[in-house]
PDB file of C-alpha atoms in Angstrom:
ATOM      1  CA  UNK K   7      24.674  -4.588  18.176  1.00 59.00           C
ATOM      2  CA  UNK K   8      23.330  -2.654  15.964  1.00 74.00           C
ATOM      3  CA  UNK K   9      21.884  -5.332  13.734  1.00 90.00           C
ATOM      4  CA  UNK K  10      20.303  -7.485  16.285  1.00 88.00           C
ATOM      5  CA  UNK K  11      18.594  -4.154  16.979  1.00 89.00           C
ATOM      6  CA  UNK K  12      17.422  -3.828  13.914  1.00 92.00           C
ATOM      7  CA  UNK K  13      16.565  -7.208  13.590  1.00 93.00           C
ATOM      8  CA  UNK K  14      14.860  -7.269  16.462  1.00 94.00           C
ATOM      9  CA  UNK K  15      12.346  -4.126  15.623  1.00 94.00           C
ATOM     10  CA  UNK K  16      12.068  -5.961  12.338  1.00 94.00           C
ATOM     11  CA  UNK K  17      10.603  -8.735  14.040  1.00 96.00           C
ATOM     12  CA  UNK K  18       8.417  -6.694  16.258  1.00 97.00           C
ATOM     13  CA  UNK K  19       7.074  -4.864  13.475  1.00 96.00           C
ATOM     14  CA  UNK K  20       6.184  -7.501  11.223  1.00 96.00           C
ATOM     15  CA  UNK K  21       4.519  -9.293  14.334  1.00 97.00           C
ATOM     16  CA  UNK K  22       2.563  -5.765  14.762  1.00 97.00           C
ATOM     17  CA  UNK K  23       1.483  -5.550  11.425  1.00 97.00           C
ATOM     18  CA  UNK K  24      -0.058  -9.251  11.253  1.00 96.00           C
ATOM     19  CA  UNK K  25      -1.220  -8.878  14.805  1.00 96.00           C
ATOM     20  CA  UNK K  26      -3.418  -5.370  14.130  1.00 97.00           C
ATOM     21  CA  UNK K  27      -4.348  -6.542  10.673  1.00 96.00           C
ATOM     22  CA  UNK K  28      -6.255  -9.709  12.606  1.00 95.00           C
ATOM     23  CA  UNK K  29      -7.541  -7.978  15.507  1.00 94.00           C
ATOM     24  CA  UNK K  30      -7.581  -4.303  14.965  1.00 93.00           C
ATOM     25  CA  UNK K  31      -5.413  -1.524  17.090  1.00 93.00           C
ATOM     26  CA  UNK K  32      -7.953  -1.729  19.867  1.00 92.00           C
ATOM     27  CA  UNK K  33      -8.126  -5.476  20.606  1.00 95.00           C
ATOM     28  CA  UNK K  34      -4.131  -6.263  19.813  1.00 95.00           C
ATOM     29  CA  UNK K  35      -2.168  -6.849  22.920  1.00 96.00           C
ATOM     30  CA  UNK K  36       2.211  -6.023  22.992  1.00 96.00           C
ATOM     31  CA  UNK K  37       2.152  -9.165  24.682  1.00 96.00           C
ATOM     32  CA  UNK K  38       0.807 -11.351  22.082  1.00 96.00           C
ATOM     33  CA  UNK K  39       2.561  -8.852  19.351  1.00 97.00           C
ATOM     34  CA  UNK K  40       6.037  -9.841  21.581  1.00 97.00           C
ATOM     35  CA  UNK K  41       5.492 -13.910  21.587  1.00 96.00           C
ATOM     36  CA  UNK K  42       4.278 -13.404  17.670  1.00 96.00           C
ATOM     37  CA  UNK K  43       7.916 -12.074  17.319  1.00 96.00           C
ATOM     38  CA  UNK K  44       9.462 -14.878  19.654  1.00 96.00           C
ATOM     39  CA  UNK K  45      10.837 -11.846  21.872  1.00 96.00           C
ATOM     40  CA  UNK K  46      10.324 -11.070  25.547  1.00 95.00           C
ATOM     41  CA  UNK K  47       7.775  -8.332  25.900  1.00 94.00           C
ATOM     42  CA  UNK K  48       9.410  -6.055  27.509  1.00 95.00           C
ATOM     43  CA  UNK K  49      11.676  -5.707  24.008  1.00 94.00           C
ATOM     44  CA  UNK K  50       8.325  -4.286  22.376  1.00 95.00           C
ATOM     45  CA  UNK K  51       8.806  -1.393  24.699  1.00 94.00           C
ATOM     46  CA  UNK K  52      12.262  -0.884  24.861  1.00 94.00           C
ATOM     47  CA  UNK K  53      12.488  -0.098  21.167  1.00 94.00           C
ATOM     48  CA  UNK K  54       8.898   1.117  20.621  1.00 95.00           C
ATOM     49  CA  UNK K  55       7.664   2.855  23.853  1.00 95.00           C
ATOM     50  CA  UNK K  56       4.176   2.165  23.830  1.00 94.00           C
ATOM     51  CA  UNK K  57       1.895   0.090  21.615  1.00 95.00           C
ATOM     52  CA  UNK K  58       0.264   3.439  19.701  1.00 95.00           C
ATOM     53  CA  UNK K  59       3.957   4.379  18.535  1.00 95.00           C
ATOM     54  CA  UNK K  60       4.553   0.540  17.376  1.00 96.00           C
ATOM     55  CA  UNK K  61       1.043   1.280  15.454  1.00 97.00           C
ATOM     56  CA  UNK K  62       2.034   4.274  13.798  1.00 95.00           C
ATOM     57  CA  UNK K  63       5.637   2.417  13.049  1.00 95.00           C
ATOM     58  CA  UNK K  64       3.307   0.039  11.149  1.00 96.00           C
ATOM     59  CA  UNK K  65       1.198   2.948   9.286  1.00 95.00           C
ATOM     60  CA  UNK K  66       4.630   4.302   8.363  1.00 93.00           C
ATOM     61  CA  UNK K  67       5.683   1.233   7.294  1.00 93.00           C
ATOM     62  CA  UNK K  68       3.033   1.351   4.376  1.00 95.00           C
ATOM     63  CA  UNK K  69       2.873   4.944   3.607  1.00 95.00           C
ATOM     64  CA  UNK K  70       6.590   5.304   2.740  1.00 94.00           C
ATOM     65  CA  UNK K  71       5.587   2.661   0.000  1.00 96.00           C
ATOM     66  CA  UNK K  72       2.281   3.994  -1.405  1.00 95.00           C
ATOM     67  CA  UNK K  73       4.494   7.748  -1.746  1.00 96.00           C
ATOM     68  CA  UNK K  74       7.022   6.134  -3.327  1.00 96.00           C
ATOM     69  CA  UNK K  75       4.765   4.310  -5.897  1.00 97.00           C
ATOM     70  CA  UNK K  76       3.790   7.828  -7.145  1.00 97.00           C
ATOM     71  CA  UNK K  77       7.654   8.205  -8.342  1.00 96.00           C
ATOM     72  CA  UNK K  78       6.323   7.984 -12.023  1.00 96.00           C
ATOM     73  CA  UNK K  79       4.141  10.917 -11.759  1.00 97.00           C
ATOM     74  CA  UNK K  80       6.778  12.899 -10.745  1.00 94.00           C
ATOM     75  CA  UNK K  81       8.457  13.227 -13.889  1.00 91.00           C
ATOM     76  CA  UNK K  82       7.467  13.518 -17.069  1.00 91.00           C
ATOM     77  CA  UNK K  83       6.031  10.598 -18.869  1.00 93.00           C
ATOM     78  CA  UNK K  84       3.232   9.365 -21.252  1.00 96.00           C
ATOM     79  CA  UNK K  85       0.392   8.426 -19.517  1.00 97.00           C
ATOM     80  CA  UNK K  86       0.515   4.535 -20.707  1.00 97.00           C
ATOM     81  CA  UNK K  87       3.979   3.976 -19.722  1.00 97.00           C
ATOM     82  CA  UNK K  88       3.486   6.210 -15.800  1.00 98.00           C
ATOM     83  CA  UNK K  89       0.255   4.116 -14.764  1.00 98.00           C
ATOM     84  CA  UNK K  90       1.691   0.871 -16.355  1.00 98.00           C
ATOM     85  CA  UNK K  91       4.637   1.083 -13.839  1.00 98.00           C
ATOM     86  CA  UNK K  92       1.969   2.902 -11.097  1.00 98.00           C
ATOM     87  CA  UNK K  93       0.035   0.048 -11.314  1.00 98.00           C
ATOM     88  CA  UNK K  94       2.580  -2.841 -11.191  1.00 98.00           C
ATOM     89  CA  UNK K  95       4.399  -0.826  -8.014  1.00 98.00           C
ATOM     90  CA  UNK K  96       0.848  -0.800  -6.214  1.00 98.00           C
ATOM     91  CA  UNK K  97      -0.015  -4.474  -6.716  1.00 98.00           C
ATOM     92  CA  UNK K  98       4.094  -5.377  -5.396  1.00 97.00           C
ATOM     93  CA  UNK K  99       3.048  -3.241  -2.392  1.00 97.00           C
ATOM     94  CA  UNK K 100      -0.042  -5.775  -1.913  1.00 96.00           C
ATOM     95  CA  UNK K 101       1.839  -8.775  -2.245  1.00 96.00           C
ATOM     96  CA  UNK K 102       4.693  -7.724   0.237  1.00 96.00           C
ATOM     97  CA  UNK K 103       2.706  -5.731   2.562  1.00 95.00           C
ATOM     98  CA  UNK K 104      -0.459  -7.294   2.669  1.00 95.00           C
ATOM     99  CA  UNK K 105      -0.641  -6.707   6.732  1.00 96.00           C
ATOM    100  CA  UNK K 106       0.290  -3.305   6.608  1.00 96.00           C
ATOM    101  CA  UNK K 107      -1.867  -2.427   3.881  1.00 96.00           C
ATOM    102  CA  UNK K 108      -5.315  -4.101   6.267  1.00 96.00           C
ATOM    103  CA  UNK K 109      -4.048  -1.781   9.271  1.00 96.00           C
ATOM    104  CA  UNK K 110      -3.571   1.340   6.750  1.00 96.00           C
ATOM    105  CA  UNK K 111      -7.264   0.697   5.013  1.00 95.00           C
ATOM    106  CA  UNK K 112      -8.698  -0.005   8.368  1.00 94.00           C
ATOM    107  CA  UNK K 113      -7.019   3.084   9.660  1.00 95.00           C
ATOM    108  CA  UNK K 114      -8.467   5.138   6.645  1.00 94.00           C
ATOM    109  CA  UNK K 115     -12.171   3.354   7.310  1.00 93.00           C
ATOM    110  CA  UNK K 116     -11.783   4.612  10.567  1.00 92.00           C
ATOM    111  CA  UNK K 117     -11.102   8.258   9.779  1.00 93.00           C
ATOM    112  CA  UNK K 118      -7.454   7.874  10.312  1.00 93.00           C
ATOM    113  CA  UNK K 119      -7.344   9.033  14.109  1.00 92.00           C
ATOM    114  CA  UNK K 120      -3.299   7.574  14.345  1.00 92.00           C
ATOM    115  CA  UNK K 121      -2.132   9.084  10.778  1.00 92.00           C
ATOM    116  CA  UNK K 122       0.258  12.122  11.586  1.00 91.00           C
ATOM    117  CA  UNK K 123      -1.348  15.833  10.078  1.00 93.00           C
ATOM    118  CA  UNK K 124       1.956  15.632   8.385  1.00 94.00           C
ATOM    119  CA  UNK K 125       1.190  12.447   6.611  1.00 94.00           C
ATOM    120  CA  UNK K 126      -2.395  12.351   5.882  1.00 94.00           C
ATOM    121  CA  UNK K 127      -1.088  16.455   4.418  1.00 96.00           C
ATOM    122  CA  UNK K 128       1.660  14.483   1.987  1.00 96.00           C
ATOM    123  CA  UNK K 129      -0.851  11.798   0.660  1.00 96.00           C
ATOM    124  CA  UNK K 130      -3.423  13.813  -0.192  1.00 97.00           C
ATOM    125  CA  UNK K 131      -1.351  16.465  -1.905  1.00 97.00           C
ATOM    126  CA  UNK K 132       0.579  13.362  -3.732  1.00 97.00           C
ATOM    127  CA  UNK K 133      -3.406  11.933  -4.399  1.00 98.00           C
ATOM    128  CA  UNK K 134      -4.443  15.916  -6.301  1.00 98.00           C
ATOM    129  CA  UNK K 135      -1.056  16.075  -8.388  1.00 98.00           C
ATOM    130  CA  UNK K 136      -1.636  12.642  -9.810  1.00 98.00           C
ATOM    131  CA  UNK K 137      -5.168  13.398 -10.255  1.00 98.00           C
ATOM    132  CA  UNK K 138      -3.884  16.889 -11.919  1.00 98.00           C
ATOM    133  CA  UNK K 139      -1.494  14.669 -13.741  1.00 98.00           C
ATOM    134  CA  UNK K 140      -4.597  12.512 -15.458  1.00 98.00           C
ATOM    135  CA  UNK K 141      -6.225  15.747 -16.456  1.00 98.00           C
ATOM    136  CA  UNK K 142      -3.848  16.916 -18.079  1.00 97.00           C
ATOM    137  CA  UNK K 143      -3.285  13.622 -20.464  1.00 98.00           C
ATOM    138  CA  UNK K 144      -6.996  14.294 -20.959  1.00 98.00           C
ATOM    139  CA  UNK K 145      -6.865  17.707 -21.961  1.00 98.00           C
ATOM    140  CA  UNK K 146      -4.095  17.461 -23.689  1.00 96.00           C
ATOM    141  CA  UNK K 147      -6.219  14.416 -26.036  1.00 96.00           C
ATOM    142  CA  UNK K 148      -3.632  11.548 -24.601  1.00 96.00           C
ATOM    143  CA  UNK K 149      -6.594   9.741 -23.545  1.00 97.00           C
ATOM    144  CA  UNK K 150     -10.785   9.765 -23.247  1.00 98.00           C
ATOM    145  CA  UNK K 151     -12.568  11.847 -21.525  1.00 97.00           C
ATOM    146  CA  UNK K 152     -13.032   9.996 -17.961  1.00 98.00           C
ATOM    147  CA  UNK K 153     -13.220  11.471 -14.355  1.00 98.00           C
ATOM    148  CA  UNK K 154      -9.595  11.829 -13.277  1.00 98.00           C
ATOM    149  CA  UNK K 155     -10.434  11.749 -10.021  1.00 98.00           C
ATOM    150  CA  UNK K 156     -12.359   8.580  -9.983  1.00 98.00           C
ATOM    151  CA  UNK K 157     -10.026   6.622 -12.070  1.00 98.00           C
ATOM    152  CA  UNK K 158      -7.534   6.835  -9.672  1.00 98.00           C
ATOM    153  CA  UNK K 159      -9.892   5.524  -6.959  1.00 98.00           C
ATOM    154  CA  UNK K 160     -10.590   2.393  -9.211  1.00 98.00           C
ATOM    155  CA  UNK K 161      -6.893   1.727  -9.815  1.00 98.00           C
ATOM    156  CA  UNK K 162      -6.266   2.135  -5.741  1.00 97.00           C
ATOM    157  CA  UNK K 163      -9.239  -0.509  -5.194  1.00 97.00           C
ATOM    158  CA  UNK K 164      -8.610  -3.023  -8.044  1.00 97.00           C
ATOM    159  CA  UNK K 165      -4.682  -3.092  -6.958  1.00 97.00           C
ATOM    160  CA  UNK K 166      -5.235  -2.936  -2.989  1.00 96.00           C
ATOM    161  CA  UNK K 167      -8.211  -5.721  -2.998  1.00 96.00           C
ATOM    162  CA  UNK K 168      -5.102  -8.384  -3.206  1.00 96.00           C
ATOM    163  CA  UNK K 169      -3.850  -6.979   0.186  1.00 95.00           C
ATOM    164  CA  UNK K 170      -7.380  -5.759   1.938  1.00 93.00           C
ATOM    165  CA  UNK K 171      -9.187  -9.064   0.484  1.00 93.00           C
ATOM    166  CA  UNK K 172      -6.853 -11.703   0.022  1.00 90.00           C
ATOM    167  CA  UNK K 173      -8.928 -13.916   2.202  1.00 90.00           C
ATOM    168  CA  UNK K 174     -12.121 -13.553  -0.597  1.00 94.00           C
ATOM    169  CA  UNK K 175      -9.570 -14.221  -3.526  1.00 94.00           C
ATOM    170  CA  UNK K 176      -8.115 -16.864  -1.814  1.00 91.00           C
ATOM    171  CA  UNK K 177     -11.467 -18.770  -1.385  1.00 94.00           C
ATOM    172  CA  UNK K 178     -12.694 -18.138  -5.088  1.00 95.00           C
ATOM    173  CA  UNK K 179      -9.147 -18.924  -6.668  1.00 94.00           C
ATOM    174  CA  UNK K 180      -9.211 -22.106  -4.003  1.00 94.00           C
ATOM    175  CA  UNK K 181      -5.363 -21.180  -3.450  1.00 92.00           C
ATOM    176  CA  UNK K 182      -3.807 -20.589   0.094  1.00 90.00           C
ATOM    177  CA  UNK K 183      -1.654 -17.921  -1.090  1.00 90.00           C
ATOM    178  CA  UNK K 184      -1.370 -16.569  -4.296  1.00 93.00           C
ATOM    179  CA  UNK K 185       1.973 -16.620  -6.320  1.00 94.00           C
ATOM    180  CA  UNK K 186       4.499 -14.209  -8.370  1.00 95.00           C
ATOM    181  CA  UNK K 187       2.475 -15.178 -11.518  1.00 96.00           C
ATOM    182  CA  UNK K 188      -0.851 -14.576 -10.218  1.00 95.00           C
ATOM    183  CA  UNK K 189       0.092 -10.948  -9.284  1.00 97.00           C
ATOM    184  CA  UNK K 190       1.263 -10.738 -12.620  1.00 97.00           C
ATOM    185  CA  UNK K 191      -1.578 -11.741 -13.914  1.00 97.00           C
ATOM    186  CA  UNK K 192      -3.284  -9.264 -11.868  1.00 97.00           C
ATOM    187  CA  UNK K 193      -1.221  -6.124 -12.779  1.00 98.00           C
ATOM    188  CA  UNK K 194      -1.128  -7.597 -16.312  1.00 98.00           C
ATOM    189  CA  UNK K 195      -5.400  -7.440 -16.117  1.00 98.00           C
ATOM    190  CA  UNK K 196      -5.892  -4.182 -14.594  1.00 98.00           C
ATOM    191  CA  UNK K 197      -3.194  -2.128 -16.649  1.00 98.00           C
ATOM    192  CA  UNK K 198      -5.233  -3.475 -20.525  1.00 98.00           C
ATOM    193  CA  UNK K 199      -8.138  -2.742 -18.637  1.00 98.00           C
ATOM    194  CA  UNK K 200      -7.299   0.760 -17.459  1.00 98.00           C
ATOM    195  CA  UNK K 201      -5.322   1.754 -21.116  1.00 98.00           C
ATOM    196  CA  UNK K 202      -7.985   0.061 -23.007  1.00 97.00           C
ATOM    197  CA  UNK K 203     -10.810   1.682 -21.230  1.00 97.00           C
ATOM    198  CA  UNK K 204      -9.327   5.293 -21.099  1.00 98.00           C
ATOM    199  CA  UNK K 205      -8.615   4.915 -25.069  1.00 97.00           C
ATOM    200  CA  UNK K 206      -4.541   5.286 -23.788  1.00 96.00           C
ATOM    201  CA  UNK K 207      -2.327   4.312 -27.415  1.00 91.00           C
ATOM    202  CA  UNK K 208       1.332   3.214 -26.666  1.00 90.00           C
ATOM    203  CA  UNK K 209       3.956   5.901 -27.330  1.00 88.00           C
ATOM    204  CA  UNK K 210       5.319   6.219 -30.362  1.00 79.00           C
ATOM    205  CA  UNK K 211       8.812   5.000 -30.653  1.00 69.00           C
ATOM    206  CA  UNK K 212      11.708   6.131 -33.441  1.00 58.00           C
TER     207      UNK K 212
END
């Protein structure tokens, strides 16, 4: 039972997460979120309550990732090899949750009225260590002199456009969906642009 139930949620919440990326929280419908997931609509409920939990399942749903993506900061490393493996983790979280990622940056646009206190509080204290993280590289003459704080705003737009934009870089790449190599290519672009532009040499090895 228990993995039809999770199954089930699974399908709900994937459903969710397409259906509020398309149409916003306001204009979605559980009933339309329900035949999206093939289930009766009274299953939405049963395992969600109420359409504003089933949003803030999906919000969850992305912010678990973009914490987690941070794991390299959290230890000590040298600044090429922690935003080389930042970078690549953010640009997986755009290719395999793309949906998620619309409702989270439309959330955000929106001031985030559904984002727990509790949550907004852990990503914005994760957001000033890895900003105090940068500084420190740069005081410490690991790399040049740029704004910490707007560096890591650049890296969150270049690797979240392939989530929050895909339709744009799906009409000027002339591909339906992009695959494994072109996010490669992607992470591949924006790391030699981010350690080439912030004057970041490769650790020396024995």
């Amino acid at each position: 039972m228990s993995s039809i139930r999770e199954r089930n949620k699974e399908l709900i919440l994937k459903a969710a997460s397409e259906e509020f990326a398309e149409k916003g929280f306001a204009a979605s419908k559980t009933s339309d979120i329900a035949a999206r997931a093939g289930l009766p609509k009274p299953n939405v409920y049963y395992y969600f309550k109420s359409k504003e939990n089933l949003y803030r399942e999906v919000l969850e749903s992305i912010v678990e990732p973009l914490l987690a993506a941070s794991a390299p900061f959290n230890q000590p490393g040298h600044p090429a090899e922690v935003l080389r493996a930042y970078i690549r983790t953010k640009i997986r979280i755009s290719r395999d949750h793309a949906c998620a990622s619309k409702v989270f940056a439309n959330e955000i646009m929106h001031g985030a009225p559904h984002l727990s206190p509790e949550r907004t509080a852990q990503l914005n204290a994760q957001a000033a260590h890895n900003i105090a993280c940068i500084q420190r590289w740069i005081d410490d003459g690991l790399m040049a002199d740029v704004d910490a704080n707007h560096l890591l705003f650049s890296i969150w737009a270049a690797t979240q456009t392939y989530a929050d934009f895909d339709w744009q870089i799906s009409t000027v790449t002339g591909k339906t969906r992009l695959d494994d190599a072109d996010y490669d290519a992607a992470a591949d672009t924006i790391i030699r642009l981010v350690l080439k532009g912030c004057e970041i040499a490769e650790p020396q090895t024995a």
